[in-house]
């Protein structure tokens, strides 16, 4: 399993567009190779109506549940069952 981080912003179609300026997306992708995991990360972000500002090239390999940061261990079963989990850490527009 891979952990990939991306800096993203909501598209105009996103329900978050008016309120949030952006987010740091943490993706856990249970896939056999990193190239495929990066392609899936791009796909999942786009499907959620977010645009990638920067996709970090550094990634983490997670071997098991104990390898997950405790903040993310609750998502382990979802990752195993569906093949991925996508968590957005949102930040608001400065005008708010």
mmCIF file of C-alpha atoms in Angstrom:
data_model
loop_
_atom_site.group_PDB
_atom_site.id
_atom_site.type_symbol
_atom_site.label_atom_id
_atom_site.label_comp_id
_atom_site.label_asym_id
_atom_site.label_seq_id
_atom_site.Cartn_x
_atom_site.Cartn_y
_atom_site.Cartn_z
ATOM 1 C CA UNK A 1 0.000 0.000 0.000
ATOM 2 C CA UNK A 2 1.220 3.503 -0.798
ATOM 3 C CA UNK A 3 0.607 6.830 0.912
ATOM 4 C CA UNK A 4 0.660 9.754 -1.514
ATOM 5 C CA UNK A 5 0.169 13.422 -0.656
ATOM 6 C CA UNK A 6 -1.153 16.119 -2.976
ATOM 7 C CA UNK A 7 -1.828 19.833 -2.621
ATOM 8 C CA UNK A 8 -5.179 20.449 -4.311
ATOM 9 C CA UNK A 9 -7.798 23.129 -4.906
ATOM 10 C CA UNK A 10 -11.519 22.716 -5.521
ATOM 11 C CA UNK A 11 -12.801 23.029 -9.067
ATOM 12 C CA UNK A 12 -15.728 25.335 -9.789
ATOM 13 C CA UNK A 13 -17.968 22.243 -9.795
ATOM 14 C CA UNK A 14 -16.888 21.246 -6.295
ATOM 15 C CA UNK A 15 -19.254 21.718 -3.377
ATOM 16 C CA UNK A 16 -16.222 23.108 -1.532
ATOM 17 C CA UNK A 17 -15.437 25.815 -4.104
ATOM 18 C CA UNK A 18 -16.957 28.822 -2.296
ATOM 19 C CA UNK A 19 -15.701 28.018 1.185
ATOM 20 C CA UNK A 20 -12.308 26.360 0.831
ATOM 21 C CA UNK A 21 -9.205 27.651 -0.869
ATOM 22 C CA UNK A 22 -7.533 24.266 -0.964
ATOM 23 C CA UNK A 23 -6.548 21.102 0.819
ATOM 24 C CA UNK A 24 -3.776 18.666 1.395
ATOM 25 C CA UNK A 25 -5.072 15.335 0.187
ATOM 26 C CA UNK A 26 -3.717 12.158 1.718
ATOM 27 C CA UNK A 27 -4.313 9.110 -0.453
ATOM 28 C CA UNK A 28 -3.786 5.534 0.588
ATOM 29 C CA UNK A 29 -3.766 3.276 -2.433
ATOM 30 C CA UNK A 30 -3.498 -0.488 -2.202
ATOM 31 C CA UNK A 31 -1.901 -1.233 -5.556
ATOM 32 C CA UNK A 32 1.012 -3.339 -6.760
ATOM 33 C CA UNK A 33 3.254 -0.611 -8.211
ATOM 34 C CA UNK A 34 3.866 3.050 -7.547
ATOM 35 C CA UNK A 35 3.350 4.237 -11.134
ATOM 36 C CA UNK A 36 -0.149 2.795 -11.156
ATOM 37 C CA UNK A 37 -0.808 4.213 -7.683
ATOM 38 C CA UNK A 38 0.108 7.722 -8.889
ATOM 39 C CA UNK A 39 -2.247 7.380 -11.861
ATOM 40 C CA UNK A 40 -5.032 6.214 -9.565
ATOM 41 C CA UNK A 41 -4.336 9.122 -7.196
ATOM 42 C CA UNK A 42 -4.801 11.605 -10.047
ATOM 43 C CA UNK A 43 -8.018 9.883 -11.092
ATOM 44 C CA UNK A 44 -9.547 9.813 -7.593
ATOM 45 C CA UNK A 45 -8.716 13.477 -6.967
ATOM 46 C CA UNK A 46 -10.313 14.511 -10.262
ATOM 47 C CA UNK A 47 -13.407 12.381 -9.556
ATOM 48 C CA UNK A 48 -13.935 14.329 -6.313
ATOM 49 C CA UNK A 49 -13.889 17.671 -8.235
ATOM 50 C CA UNK A 50 -10.448 18.794 -7.075
ATOM 51 C CA UNK A 51 -7.548 20.043 -9.181
ATOM 52 C CA UNK A 52 -3.977 19.097 -8.375
ATOM 53 C CA UNK A 53 -1.656 21.991 -7.546
ATOM 54 C CA UNK A 54 1.235 19.700 -6.665
ATOM 55 C CA UNK A 55 1.503 15.946 -6.439
ATOM 56 C CA UNK A 56 4.426 15.121 -4.172
ATOM 57 C CA UNK A 57 6.813 12.653 -5.757
ATOM 58 C CA UNK A 58 7.866 11.352 -2.357
ATOM 59 C CA UNK A 59 5.619 8.566 -1.104
ATOM 60 C CA UNK A 60 5.467 6.083 1.742
ATOM 61 C CA UNK A 61 5.144 2.322 1.562
ATOM 62 C CA UNK A 62 2.810 0.919 4.224
ATOM 63 C CA UNK A 63 3.131 -2.805 4.925
ATOM 64 C CA UNK A 64 0.324 -3.265 7.479
ATOM 65 C CA UNK A 65 -2.051 -1.457 9.853
ATOM 66 C CA UNK A 66 0.760 -0.813 12.335
ATOM 67 C CA UNK A 67 2.589 1.084 9.589
ATOM 68 C CA UNK A 68 -0.186 3.680 9.374
ATOM 69 C CA UNK A 69 0.016 6.880 11.381
ATOM 70 C CA UNK A 70 -2.466 6.616 14.264
ATOM 71 C CA UNK A 71 -4.470 9.499 12.733
ATOM 72 C CA UNK A 72 -5.202 7.307 9.721
ATOM 73 C CA UNK A 73 -5.478 3.805 11.207
ATOM 74 C CA UNK A 74 -9.289 4.098 11.233
ATOM 75 C CA UNK A 75 -9.207 4.007 7.410
ATOM 76 C CA UNK A 76 -7.289 0.731 7.127
ATOM 77 C CA UNK A 77 -10.324 -1.505 6.547
ATOM 78 C CA UNK A 78 -11.660 0.889 3.895
ATOM 79 C CA UNK A 79 -8.316 0.813 2.102
ATOM 80 C CA UNK A 80 -8.226 -2.979 2.112
ATOM 81 C CA UNK A 81 -11.904 -3.349 1.098
ATOM 82 C CA UNK A 82 -12.098 -0.700 -1.638
ATOM 83 C CA UNK A 83 -8.445 -0.402 -2.623
ATOM 84 C CA UNK A 84 -8.052 3.209 -1.546
ATOM 85 C CA UNK A 85 -8.964 5.970 0.866
ATOM 86 C CA UNK A 86 -8.826 9.697 0.190
ATOM 87 C CA UNK A 87 -8.702 12.187 3.068
ATOM 88 C CA UNK A 88 -8.863 15.949 2.504
ATOM 89 C CA UNK A 89 -7.336 18.280 5.093
ATOM 90 C CA UNK A 90 -9.143 21.488 4.078
ATOM 91 C CA UNK A 91 -8.138 25.103 4.584
ATOM 92 C CA UNK A 92 -10.526 28.014 4.173
ATOM 93 C CA UNK A 93 -10.499 31.090 1.987
ATOM 94 C CA UNK A 94 -8.730 33.974 3.706
ATOM 95 C CA UNK A 95 -11.759 36.261 3.339
ATOM 96 C CA UNK A 96 -13.797 34.037 5.700
#
